[in-house]
Amino acid sequence: MRVSMADVAAAAGVSAQTVSRVANGSPRVDPTTRARVEKAMGDLGYRMHRAARALRTGQTSTIGLVVSTLASVGNSRMLQAISEAAAARDYALAVVTVGERGIREAFARLRSQGVDGAVVLNEATELVRDAPPADLHLVVVDSPPDERFSIVQTDHAGGARVAVEHLLGLGHDTVHHVAGPARSFAAAERERAWRATLADAGRRVPDLVRGDWTSASGHAAVSALTDATAVFVANDQMALGALRAFADAGRRVPEDVAVVGFDDIVDAAEYRPPLTTVRQDFDVLGARTVEALVAAIEGGVHVAETVPAPLVVRDSAR
């Protein structure tokens, strides 16, 4: 027997209209009520018929994700988080990568799938700033302020600042930096905060070494860090390579050199030694990103939200 909206409304103690708003992802439902309705939906096994919703609302309940690559751990985690958050709101997800034909072709592919809006992720964000599509609701993950679309981002600068302050607080004269790609907004924000924090503390700002987010580039970077006693690495994958390179060179972590990463990926606590790092909460980022896109789709509302990035202290920098 198919569960109806009326069944869900009765179980949740709300009106059928409220159930409809929750089912359609409307932002005009307070969080407590939404949670109660979603629990009733789950308990009863309620599923909104996607085709029927499209006929009624003119929306397909499908959102797009534009990404330059899924090879990095951060992008893969964001894909997982956005996929789960979309599914929780009964939205389908269409994923496109930006290939040789560029961002316009990526949006054309999404339009052909009838998406209601799209998320633009990380390195792909620089491609959309010059010409965001006027016919698609957008949420950009990691971007400078822009009134044309919603923005959800990690507090990259705040996380980098607390990482550098932690290393200085351990008694190091300065902090070296293994930066991410120059085209990355997140990498640029972390680099900017590293420089500013050292300058504010009256410390020397060393030449940075730039990597490409991979552990191999982190390993290679260490050859230029022979005088470093403290290193802030722009992501955990590069930090993993750096830890191996320091070990290969006979330098102990943290006794000879302290290392802090960024992301707090699942395996960070399993590094040798366990990695001190700044946590990006990918689950929260994914949920907030989908919430922002649904708000734009349903109500034309644009938001700008920053998710905190706390430091997680482990053995690599104590």
PDB file of C-alpha atoms in Angstrom:
ATOM      1  CA  MET A   1       0.000   0.000   0.000  1.00  0.00           C
ATOM      2  CA  ARG A   2       1.448   3.348  -1.055  1.00  0.00           C
ATOM      3  CA  VAL A   3       2.029   5.885   1.735  1.00  0.00           C
ATOM      4  CA  SER A   4       0.334   9.233   1.079  1.00  0.00           C
ATOM      5  CA  MET A   5       1.103  12.781   2.204  1.00  0.00           C
ATOM      6  CA  ALA A   6      -1.938  12.565   4.447  1.00  0.00           C
ATOM      7  CA  ASP A   7      -0.423   9.531   6.192  1.00  0.00           C
ATOM      8  CA  VAL A   8       2.822  11.429   6.793  1.00  0.00           C
ATOM      9  CA  ALA A   9       0.940  14.519   7.988  1.00  0.00           C
ATOM     10  CA  ALA A  10      -1.028  12.476  10.509  1.00  0.00           C
ATOM     11  CA  ALA A  11       2.091  10.761  11.822  1.00  0.00           C
ATOM     12  CA  ALA A  12       4.002  14.057  12.145  1.00  0.00           C
ATOM     13  CA  GLY A  13       1.089  16.071  13.511  1.00  0.00           C
ATOM     14  CA  VAL A  14       1.266  18.693  10.761  1.00  0.00           C
ATOM     15  CA  SER A  15      -0.776  19.722   7.747  1.00  0.00           C
ATOM     16  CA  ALA A  16      -0.493  18.095   4.345  1.00  0.00           C
ATOM     17  CA  GLN A  17       0.722  21.458   3.025  1.00  0.00           C
ATOM     18  CA  THR A  18       3.667  21.343   5.444  1.00  0.00           C
ATOM     19  CA  VAL A  19       4.497  17.822   4.285  1.00  0.00           C
ATOM     20  CA  SER A  20       4.382  19.057   0.691  1.00  0.00           C
ATOM     21  CA  ARG A  21       6.772  21.893   1.499  1.00  0.00           C
ATOM     22  CA  VAL A  22       9.217  19.500   3.128  1.00  0.00           C
ATOM     23  CA  ALA A  23       8.922  17.030   0.253  1.00  0.00           C
ATOM     24  CA  ASN A  24       9.609  19.786  -2.260  1.00  0.00           C
ATOM     25  CA  GLY A  25      12.588  21.151  -0.344  1.00  0.00           C
ATOM     26  CA  SER A  26      10.976  24.485   0.496  1.00  0.00           C
ATOM     27  CA  PRO A  27      12.996  26.624   2.925  1.00  0.00           C
ATOM     28  CA  ARG A  28       9.750  27.882   4.509  1.00  0.00           C
ATOM     29  CA  VAL A  29       9.679  25.179   7.178  1.00  0.00           C
ATOM     30  CA  ASP A  30      11.355  25.576  10.548  1.00  0.00           C
ATOM     31  CA  PRO A  31      14.119  23.001  11.271  1.00  0.00           C
ATOM     32  CA  THR A  32      12.285  21.269  14.133  1.00  0.00           C
ATOM     33  CA  THR A  33       9.157  20.706  12.071  1.00  0.00           C
ATOM     34  CA  ARG A  34      11.204  19.611   9.063  1.00  0.00           C
ATOM     35  CA  ALA A  35      13.030  17.042  11.183  1.00  0.00           C
ATOM     36  CA  ARG A  36       9.731  15.697  12.522  1.00  0.00           C
ATOM     37  CA  VAL A  37       8.239  15.394   9.040  1.00  0.00           C
ATOM     38  CA  GLU A  38      11.395  13.785   7.618  1.00  0.00           C
ATOM     39  CA  LYS A  39      11.389  11.257  10.475  1.00  0.00           C
ATOM     40  CA  ALA A  40       7.761  10.404   9.720  1.00  0.00           C
ATOM     41  CA  MET A  41       8.626  10.016   6.030  1.00  0.00           C
ATOM     42  CA  GLY A  42      11.456   7.662   6.912  1.00  0.00           C
ATOM     43  CA  ASP A  43       9.408   5.649   9.399  1.00  0.00           C
ATOM     44  CA  LEU A  44       6.565   5.210   6.911  1.00  0.00           C
ATOM     45  CA  GLY A  45       8.745   4.693   3.854  1.00  0.00           C
ATOM     46  CA  TYR A  46       7.263   7.697   2.022  1.00  0.00           C
ATOM     47  CA  ARG A  47       8.736   8.586  -1.373  1.00  0.00           C
ATOM     48  CA  MET A  48       7.707  11.543  -3.512  1.00  0.00           C
ATOM     49  CA  HIS A  49       7.030  10.568  -7.125  1.00  0.00           C
ATOM     50  CA  ARG A  50       9.608  12.599  -9.050  1.00  0.00           C
ATOM     51  CA  ALA A  51       7.685  12.739 -12.338  1.00  0.00           C
ATOM     52  CA  ALA A  52       4.509  13.864 -10.609  1.00  0.00           C
ATOM     53  CA  ARG A  53       6.395  16.603  -8.799  1.00  0.00           C
ATOM     54  CA  ALA A  54       7.919  17.799 -12.064  1.00  0.00           C
ATOM     55  CA  LEU A  55       4.504  18.037 -13.709  1.00  0.00           C
ATOM     56  CA  ARG A  56       3.083  19.958 -10.767  1.00  0.00           C
ATOM     57  CA  THR A  57       5.959  22.329 -10.028  1.00  0.00           C
ATOM     58  CA  GLY A  58       7.864  22.548 -13.304  1.00  0.00           C
ATOM     59  CA  GLN A  59      10.974  21.312 -11.458  1.00  0.00           C
ATOM     60  CA  THR A  60      12.793  18.023 -11.983  1.00  0.00           C
ATOM     61  CA  SER A  61      14.185  17.706  -8.440  1.00  0.00           C
ATOM     62  CA  THR A  62      17.604  17.165  -9.999  1.00  0.00           C
ATOM     63  CA  ILE A  63      20.638  19.278  -9.193  1.00  0.00           C
ATOM     64  CA  GLY A  64      23.983  19.375 -10.954  1.00  0.00           C
ATOM     65  CA  LEU A  65      27.539  19.303  -9.691  1.00  0.00           C
ATOM     66  CA  VAL A  66      30.342  20.863 -11.740  1.00  0.00           C
ATOM     67  CA  VAL A  67      33.866  19.862 -10.749  1.00  0.00           C
ATOM     68  CA  SER A  68      37.276  20.081 -12.384  1.00  0.00           C
ATOM     69  CA  THR A  69      38.481  16.728 -11.033  1.00  0.00           C
ATOM     70  CA  LEU A  70      37.394  14.021  -8.631  1.00  0.00           C
ATOM     71  CA  ALA A  71      40.945  12.757  -8.129  1.00  0.00           C
ATOM     72  CA  SER A  72      41.576  14.777  -4.952  1.00  0.00           C
ATOM     73  CA  VAL A  73      40.327  13.523  -1.596  1.00  0.00           C
ATOM     74  CA  GLY A  74      38.597  16.829  -0.810  1.00  0.00           C
ATOM     75  CA  ASN A  75      36.581  16.830  -4.027  1.00  0.00           C
ATOM     76  CA  SER A  76      35.633  13.183  -3.602  1.00  0.00           C
ATOM     77  CA  ARG A  77      34.464  13.841  -0.046  1.00  0.00           C
ATOM     78  CA  MET A  78      32.421  16.827  -1.211  1.00  0.00           C
ATOM     79  CA  LEU A  79      30.804  14.681  -3.914  1.00  0.00           C
ATOM     80  CA  GLN A  80      29.838  12.128  -1.287  1.00  0.00           C
ATOM     81  CA  ALA A  81      28.535  14.770   1.124  1.00  0.00           C
ATOM     82  CA  ILE A  82      26.502  16.610  -1.534  1.00  0.00           C
ATOM     83  CA  SER A  83      25.117  13.346  -2.889  1.00  0.00           C
ATOM     84  CA  GLU A  84      23.959  12.287   0.580  1.00  0.00           C
ATOM     85  CA  ALA A  85      22.479  15.707   1.365  1.00  0.00           C
ATOM     86  CA  ALA A  86      20.637  15.780  -1.969  1.00  0.00           C
ATOM     87  CA  ALA A  87      19.258  12.280  -1.432  1.00  0.00           C
ATOM     88  CA  ALA A  88      18.028  13.268   2.031  1.00  0.00           C
ATOM     89  CA  ARG A  89      15.929  15.961   0.328  1.00  0.00           C
ATOM     90  CA  ASP A  90      14.867  13.537  -2.421  1.00  0.00           C
ATOM     91  CA  TYR A  91      16.894  15.296  -5.099  1.00  0.00           C
ATOM     92  CA  ALA A  92      18.801  13.425  -7.775  1.00  0.00           C
ATOM     93  CA  LEU A  93      22.364  14.477  -8.592  1.00  0.00           C
ATOM     94  CA  ALA A  94      23.964  14.854 -12.023  1.00  0.00           C
ATOM     95  CA  VAL A  95      27.760  15.211 -12.038  1.00  0.00           C
ATOM     96  CA  VAL A  96      29.819  16.744 -14.854  1.00  0.00           C
ATOM     97  CA  THR A  97      33.535  17.433 -15.024  1.00  0.00           C
ATOM     98  CA  VAL A  98      35.043  20.406 -16.801  1.00  0.00           C
ATOM     99  CA  GLY A  99      36.950  18.926 -19.697  1.00  0.00           C
ATOM    100  CA  GLU A 100      38.743  20.425 -22.667  1.00  0.00           C
ATOM    101  CA  ARG A 101      35.519  22.025 -23.942  1.00  0.00           C
ATOM    102  CA  GLY A 102      35.235  24.145 -20.804  1.00  0.00           C
ATOM    103  CA  ILE A 103      32.659  25.358 -18.320  1.00  0.00           C
ATOM    104  CA  ARG A 104      30.027  26.369 -20.897  1.00  0.00           C
ATOM    105  CA  GLU A 105      29.907  22.832 -22.251  1.00  0.00           C
ATOM    106  CA  ALA A 106      29.580  21.513 -18.680  1.00  0.00           C
ATOM    107  CA  PHE A 107      26.541  23.727 -18.080  1.00  0.00           C
ATOM    108  CA  ALA A 108      25.093  22.719 -21.469  1.00  0.00           C
ATOM    109  CA  ARG A 109      25.287  19.068 -20.421  1.00  0.00           C
ATOM    110  CA  LEU A 110      23.486  19.870 -17.184  1.00  0.00           C
ATOM    111  CA  ARG A 111      20.756  21.793 -19.026  1.00  0.00           C
ATOM    112  CA  SER A 112      20.187  18.766 -21.256  1.00  0.00           C
ATOM    113  CA  GLN A 113      19.476  16.778 -18.086  1.00  0.00           C
ATOM    114  CA  GLY A 114      16.935  19.357 -16.926  1.00  0.00           C
ATOM    115  CA  VAL A 115      18.597  20.305 -13.656  1.00  0.00           C
ATOM    116  CA  ASP A 116      16.929  22.898 -11.434  1.00  0.00           C
ATOM    117  CA  GLY A 117      20.271  24.346 -10.321  1.00  0.00           C
ATOM    118  CA  ALA A 118      23.928  23.484  -9.866  1.00  0.00           C
ATOM    119  CA  VAL A 119      26.813  23.437  -7.429  1.00  0.00           C
ATOM    120  CA  VAL A 120      30.210  24.561  -8.722  1.00  0.00           C
ATOM    121  CA  LEU A 121      33.027  23.017  -6.749  1.00  0.00           C
ATOM    122  CA  ASN A 122      36.479  24.303  -5.841  1.00  0.00           C
ATOM    123  CA  GLU A 123      38.897  24.668  -8.799  1.00  0.00           C
ATOM    124  CA  ALA A 124      35.980  24.920 -11.244  1.00  0.00           C
ATOM    125  CA  THR A 125      34.808  28.078  -9.453  1.00  0.00           C
ATOM    126  CA  GLU A 126      37.333  30.352 -11.152  1.00  0.00           C
ATOM    127  CA  LEU A 127      35.848  29.340 -14.505  1.00  0.00           C
ATOM    128  CA  VAL A 128      32.337  30.470 -13.614  1.00  0.00           C
ATOM    129  CA  ARG A 129      33.099  33.925 -12.224  1.00  0.00           C
ATOM    130  CA  ASP A 130      33.409  35.644 -15.602  1.00  0.00           C
ATOM    131  CA  ALA A 131      30.135  34.349 -17.035  1.00  0.00           C
ATOM    132  CA  PRO A 132      27.770  32.576 -14.622  1.00  0.00           C
ATOM    133  CA  PRO A 133      24.728  31.216 -16.478  1.00  0.00           C
ATOM    134  CA  ALA A 134      21.688  33.452 -16.018  1.00  0.00           C
ATOM    135  CA  ASP A 135      19.234  30.571 -16.419  1.00  0.00           C
ATOM    136  CA  LEU A 136      20.550  28.320 -13.657  1.00  0.00           C
ATOM    137  CA  HIS A 137      20.484  28.775  -9.896  1.00  0.00           C
ATOM    138  CA  LEU A 138      24.040  28.367  -8.619  1.00  0.00           C
ATOM    139  CA  VAL A 139      25.873  27.711  -5.376  1.00  0.00           C
ATOM    140  CA  VAL A 140      29.625  28.119  -5.605  1.00  0.00           C
ATOM    141  CA  VAL A 141      31.772  26.325  -3.052  1.00  0.00           C
ATOM    142  CA  ASP A 142      34.753  28.560  -2.210  1.00  0.00           C
ATOM    143  CA  SER A 143      34.573  31.938  -3.927  1.00  0.00           C
ATOM    144  CA  PRO A 144      35.083  35.638  -3.269  1.00  0.00           C
ATOM    145  CA  PRO A 145      31.825  37.531  -2.544  1.00  0.00           C
ATOM    146  CA  ASP A 146      29.500  37.683  -5.546  1.00  0.00           C
ATOM    147  CA  GLU A 147      25.851  38.741  -5.543  1.00  0.00           C
ATOM    148  CA  ARG A 148      25.052  36.655  -8.631  1.00  0.00           C
ATOM    149  CA  PHE A 149      25.062  33.330  -6.778  1.00  0.00           C
ATOM    150  CA  SER A 150      25.155  31.757  -3.335  1.00  0.00           C
ATOM    151  CA  ILE A 151      28.491  30.949  -1.732  1.00  0.00           C
ATOM    152  CA  VAL A 152      29.294  28.278   0.839  1.00  0.00           C
ATOM    153  CA  GLN A 153      32.857  27.865   2.008  1.00  0.00           C
ATOM    154  CA  THR A 154      35.158  26.654   4.731  1.00  0.00           C
ATOM    155  CA  ASP A 155      36.861  29.312   6.850  1.00  0.00           C
ATOM    156  CA  HIS A 156      40.169  28.624   5.093  1.00  0.00           C
ATOM    157  CA  ALA A 157      41.835  31.767   6.398  1.00  0.00           C
ATOM    158  CA  GLY A 158      40.675  31.214   9.972  1.00  0.00           C
ATOM    159  CA  GLY A 159      41.839  27.604   9.913  1.00  0.00           C
ATOM    160  CA  ALA A 160      45.242  28.563   8.498  1.00  0.00           C
ATOM    161  CA  ARG A 161      45.672  31.292  11.094  1.00  0.00           C
ATOM    162  CA  VAL A 162      45.042  28.939  14.016  1.00  0.00           C
ATOM    163  CA  ALA A 163      47.439  26.393  12.496  1.00  0.00           C
ATOM    164  CA  VAL A 164      50.257  28.940  12.223  1.00  0.00           C
ATOM    165  CA  GLU A 165      49.538  30.371  15.673  1.00  0.00           C
ATOM    166  CA  HIS A 166      49.701  26.845  17.108  1.00  0.00           C
ATOM    167  CA  LEU A 167      53.133  26.247  15.575  1.00  0.00           C
ATOM    168  CA  LEU A 168      54.438  29.621  16.769  1.00  0.00           C
ATOM    169  CA  GLY A 169      53.050  28.833  20.200  1.00  0.00           C
ATOM    170  CA  LEU A 170      55.237  25.719  20.294  1.00  0.00           C
ATOM    171  CA  GLY A 171      58.277  28.021  20.196  1.00  0.00           C
ATOM    172  CA  HIS A 172      59.215  27.984  16.511  1.00  0.00           C
ATOM    173  CA  ASP A 173      60.767  31.176  15.125  1.00  0.00           C
ATOM    174  CA  THR A 174      58.754  30.990  11.911  1.00  0.00           C
ATOM    175  CA  VAL A 175      56.551  28.610   9.904  1.00  0.00           C
ATOM    176  CA  HIS A 176      57.230  27.404   6.365  1.00  0.00           C
ATOM    177  CA  HIS A 177      54.365  26.692   3.984  1.00  0.00           C
ATOM    178  CA  VAL A 178      53.682  24.070   1.337  1.00  0.00           C
ATOM    179  CA  ALA A 179      50.916  25.780  -0.641  1.00  0.00           C
ATOM    180  CA  GLY A 180      48.285  24.374  -2.976  1.00  0.00           C
ATOM    181  CA  PRO A 181      47.791  25.268  -6.661  1.00  0.00           C
ATOM    182  CA  ALA A 182      47.903  28.984  -7.449  1.00  0.00           C
ATOM    183  CA  ARG A 183      44.522  28.854  -9.220  1.00  0.00           C
ATOM    184  CA  SER A 184      42.747  27.483  -6.132  1.00  0.00           C
ATOM    185  CA  PHE A 185      40.711  29.938  -4.039  1.00  0.00           C
ATOM    186  CA  ALA A 186      41.079  27.697  -0.976  1.00  0.00           C
ATOM    187  CA  ALA A 187      44.853  27.483  -1.388  1.00  0.00           C
ATOM    188  CA  ALA A 188      45.088  31.244  -1.871  1.00  0.00           C
ATOM    189  CA  GLU A 189      43.090  31.921   1.300  1.00  0.00           C
ATOM    190  CA  ARG A 190      45.287  29.576   3.340  1.00  0.00           C
ATOM    191  CA  GLU A 191      48.428  31.159   1.907  1.00  0.00           C
ATOM    192  CA  ARG A 192      47.129  34.679   2.589  1.00  0.00           C
ATOM    193  CA  ALA A 193      46.406  33.861   6.223  1.00  0.00           C
ATOM    194  CA  TRP A 194      49.802  32.162   6.666  1.00  0.00           C
ATOM    195  CA  ARG A 195      51.541  35.317   5.473  1.00  0.00           C
ATOM    196  CA  ALA A 196      49.354  37.640   7.543  1.00  0.00           C
ATOM    197  CA  THR A 197      49.721  35.637  10.742  1.00  0.00           C
ATOM    198  CA  LEU A 198      53.506  35.623  10.504  1.00  0.00           C
ATOM    199  CA  ALA A 199      53.560  39.343   9.692  1.00  0.00           C
ATOM    200  CA  ASP A 200      51.238  40.135  12.604  1.00  0.00           C
ATOM    201  CA  ALA A 201      53.581  38.216  14.915  1.00  0.00           C
ATOM    202  CA  GLY A 202      56.620  40.083  13.573  1.00  0.00           C
ATOM    203  CA  ARG A 203      58.144  36.903  12.166  1.00  0.00           C
ATOM    204  CA  ARG A 204      60.062  36.253   8.955  1.00  0.00           C
ATOM    205  CA  VAL A 205      57.906  35.039   6.063  1.00  0.00           C
ATOM    206  CA  PRO A 206      59.882  32.277   4.281  1.00  0.00           C
ATOM    207  CA  ASP A 207      59.609  31.514   0.591  1.00  0.00           C
ATOM    208  CA  LEU A 208      56.741  29.119   0.062  1.00  0.00           C
ATOM    209  CA  VAL A 209      56.904  25.855  -1.858  1.00  0.00           C
ATOM    210  CA  ARG A 210      53.947  25.131  -4.115  1.00  0.00           C
ATOM    211  CA  GLY A 211      52.409  21.697  -4.590  1.00  0.00           C
ATOM    212  CA  ASP A 212      49.449  20.329  -6.530  1.00  0.00           C
ATOM    213  CA  TRP A 213      47.463  18.700  -3.675  1.00  0.00           C
ATOM    214  CA  THR A 214      49.093  15.265  -4.254  1.00  0.00           C
ATOM    215  CA  SER A 215      51.248  13.411  -1.733  1.00  0.00           C
ATOM    216  CA  ALA A 216      54.001  13.191  -4.360  1.00  0.00           C
ATOM    217  CA  SER A 217      54.209  16.988  -4.546  1.00  0.00           C
ATOM    218  CA  GLY A 218      54.362  17.171  -0.748  1.00  0.00           C
ATOM    219  CA  HIS A 219      57.245  14.710  -0.760  1.00  0.00           C
ATOM    220  CA  ALA A 220      59.083  16.747  -3.411  1.00  0.00           C
ATOM    221  CA  ALA A 221      58.536  20.004  -1.504  1.00  0.00           C
ATOM    222  CA  VAL A 222      60.622  18.874   1.461  1.00  0.00           C
ATOM    223  CA  SER A 223      63.856  19.183  -0.540  1.00  0.00           C
ATOM    224  CA  ALA A 224      63.390  22.977  -0.293  1.00  0.00           C
ATOM    225  CA  LEU A 225      62.668  22.901   3.464  1.00  0.00           C
ATOM    226  CA  THR A 226      66.060  21.885   4.827  1.00  0.00           C
ATOM    227  CA  ASP A 227      66.092  24.676   7.436  1.00  0.00           C
ATOM    228  CA  ALA A 228      62.429  24.356   8.473  1.00  0.00           C
ATOM    229  CA  THR A 229      61.472  23.423  12.017  1.00  0.00           C
ATOM    230  CA  ALA A 230      57.734  24.007  11.499  1.00  0.00           C
ATOM    231  CA  VAL A 231      55.690  23.481   8.332  1.00  0.00           C
ATOM    232  CA  PHE A 232      52.055  24.288   7.579  1.00  0.00           C
ATOM    233  CA  VAL A 233      50.940  22.141   4.627  1.00  0.00           C
ATOM    234  CA  ALA A 234      47.875  23.211   2.651  1.00  0.00           C
ATOM    235  CA  ASN A 235      46.255  19.764   2.643  1.00  0.00           C
ATOM    236  CA  ASP A 236      46.635  16.383   4.309  1.00  0.00           C
ATOM    237  CA  GLN A 237      47.647  14.499   1.162  1.00  0.00           C
ATOM    238  CA  MET A 238      50.679  16.756   0.681  1.00  0.00           C
ATOM    239  CA  ALA A 239      51.375  16.490   4.416  1.00  0.00           C
ATOM    240  CA  LEU A 240      51.509  12.700   4.076  1.00  0.00           C
ATOM    241  CA  GLY A 241      54.195  13.044   1.399  1.00  0.00           C
ATOM    242  CA  ALA A 242      56.071  15.546   3.547  1.00  0.00           C
ATOM    243  CA  LEU A 243      56.063  13.196   6.539  1.00  0.00           C
ATOM    244  CA  ARG A 244      57.570  10.441   4.415  1.00  0.00           C
ATOM    245  CA  ALA A 245      60.202  12.788   2.977  1.00  0.00           C
ATOM    246  CA  PHE A 246      61.240  13.998   6.430  1.00  0.00           C
ATOM    247  CA  ALA A 247      61.549  10.366   7.544  1.00  0.00           C
ATOM    248  CA  ASP A 248      63.613   9.556   4.448  1.00  0.00           C
ATOM    249  CA  ALA A 249      65.928  12.455   5.340  1.00  0.00           C
ATOM    250  CA  GLY A 250      66.323  11.226   8.920  1.00  0.00           C
ATOM    251  CA  ARG A 251      64.392  14.148  10.408  1.00  0.00           C
ATOM    252  CA  ARG A 252      62.020  13.247  13.236  1.00  0.00           C
ATOM    253  CA  VAL A 253      58.482  14.606  13.458  1.00  0.00           C
ATOM    254  CA  PRO A 254      57.759  16.453  15.715  1.00  0.00           C
ATOM    255  CA  GLU A 255      61.150  16.463  17.500  1.00  0.00           C
ATOM    256  CA  ASP A 256      63.086  18.005  14.573  1.00  0.00           C
ATOM    257  CA  VAL A 257      60.234  19.493  12.547  1.00  0.00           C
ATOM    258  CA  ALA A 258      56.550  19.989  13.400  1.00  0.00           C
ATOM    259  CA  VAL A 259      53.948  19.476  10.668  1.00  0.00           C
ATOM    260  CA  VAL A 260      50.328  20.666  10.426  1.00  0.00           C
ATOM    261  CA  GLY A 261      47.999  19.774   7.553  1.00  0.00           C
ATOM    262  CA  PHE A 262      44.553  20.887   6.430  1.00  0.00           C
ATOM    263  CA  ASP A 263      41.343  18.852   5.845  1.00  0.00           C
ATOM    264  CA  ASP A 264      41.401  16.165   8.575  1.00  0.00           C
ATOM    265  CA  ILE A 265      40.735  13.407   6.063  1.00  0.00           C
ATOM    266  CA  VAL A 266      39.663  10.023   7.406  1.00  0.00           C
ATOM    267  CA  ASP A 267      43.202   8.616   7.499  1.00  0.00           C
ATOM    268  CA  ALA A 268      44.893  11.654   9.085  1.00  0.00           C
ATOM    269  CA  ALA A 269      44.873  10.036  12.532  1.00  0.00           C
ATOM    270  CA  GLU A 270      46.560   6.938  11.041  1.00  0.00           C
ATOM    271  CA  TYR A 271      49.608   8.766   9.651  1.00  0.00           C
ATOM    272  CA  ARG A 272      52.964   8.178  11.349  1.00  0.00           C
ATOM    273  CA  PRO A 273      52.925  10.202  13.476  1.00  0.00           C
ATOM    274  CA  PRO A 274      49.197  11.029  13.654  1.00  0.00           C
ATOM    275  CA  LEU A 275      48.702  14.335  11.862  1.00  0.00           C
ATOM    276  CA  THR A 276      47.817  17.610  13.535  1.00  0.00           C
ATOM    277  CA  THR A 277      45.490  19.254  11.033  1.00  0.00           C
ATOM    278  CA  VAL A 278      42.701  21.746  10.422  1.00  0.00           C
ATOM    279  CA  ARG A 279      39.329  20.064  10.034  1.00  0.00           C
ATOM    280  CA  GLN A 280      37.080  20.691   7.052  1.00  0.00           C
ATOM    281  CA  ASP A 281      33.652  19.315   7.938  1.00  0.00           C
ATOM    282  CA  PHE A 282      32.691  17.981   4.523  1.00  0.00           C
ATOM    283  CA  ASP A 283      29.356  16.619   5.749  1.00  0.00           C
ATOM    284  CA  VAL A 284      28.313  20.047   7.019  1.00  0.00           C
ATOM    285  CA  LEU A 285      29.632  21.715   3.860  1.00  0.00           C
ATOM    286  CA  GLY A 286      27.620  19.326   1.699  1.00  0.00           C
ATOM    287  CA  ALA A 287      24.444  19.811   3.710  1.00  0.00           C
ATOM    288  CA  ARG A 288      24.750  23.624   3.763  1.00  0.00           C
ATOM    289  CA  THR A 289      25.505  23.675   0.037  1.00  0.00           C
ATOM    290  CA  VAL A 290      22.379  21.694  -0.828  1.00  0.00           C
ATOM    291  CA  GLU A 291      20.293  23.799   1.577  1.00  0.00           C
ATOM    292  CA  ALA A 292      21.533  26.965  -0.125  1.00  0.00           C
ATOM    293  CA  LEU A 293      20.755  25.607  -3.586  1.00  0.00           C
ATOM    294  CA  VAL A 294      17.260  24.501  -2.593  1.00  0.00           C
ATOM    295  CA  ALA A 295      16.645  27.970  -1.110  1.00  0.00           C
ATOM    296  CA  ALA A 296      17.686  29.526  -4.421  1.00  0.00           C
ATOM    297  CA  ILE A 297      15.554  27.128  -6.466  1.00  0.00           C
ATOM    298  CA  GLU A 298      12.462  27.450  -4.308  1.00  0.00           C
ATOM    299  CA  GLY A 299      12.651  31.084  -3.272  1.00  0.00           C
ATOM    300  CA  GLY A 300      15.318  32.842  -5.294  1.00  0.00           C
ATOM    301  CA  VAL A 301      17.258  33.437  -2.090  1.00  0.00           C
ATOM    302  CA  HIS A 302      21.042  33.892  -2.260  1.00  0.00           C
ATOM    303  CA  VAL A 303      23.154  33.252   0.824  1.00  0.00           C
ATOM    304  CA  ALA A 304      26.803  33.479   1.815  1.00  0.00           C
ATOM    305  CA  GLU A 305      27.861  31.061   4.525  1.00  0.00           C
ATOM    306  CA  THR A 306      31.213  30.169   6.080  1.00  0.00           C
ATOM    307  CA  VAL A 307      31.754  26.905   7.966  1.00  0.00           C
ATOM    308  CA  PRO A 308      34.297  26.998  10.848  1.00  0.00           C
ATOM    309  CA  ALA A 309      37.570  25.036  10.526  1.00  0.00           C
ATOM    310  CA  PRO A 310      38.947  24.049  13.958  1.00  0.00           C
ATOM    311  CA  LEU A 311      42.430  22.694  14.674  1.00  0.00           C
ATOM    312  CA  VAL A 312      42.763  19.023  15.662  1.00  0.00           C
ATOM    313  CA  VAL A 313      45.988  18.530  17.638  1.00  0.00           C
ATOM    314  CA  ARG A 314      47.774  15.187  17.273  1.00  0.00           C
ATOM    315  CA  ASP A 315      51.360  13.992  17.568  1.00  0.00           C
ATOM    316  CA  SER A 316      52.907  15.682  14.495  1.00  0.00           C
ATOM    317  CA  ALA A 317      52.794  19.109  16.181  1.00  0.00           C
ATOM    318  CA  ARG A 318      52.593  19.109  19.961  1.00  0.00           C
TER     319      ARG A 318
END
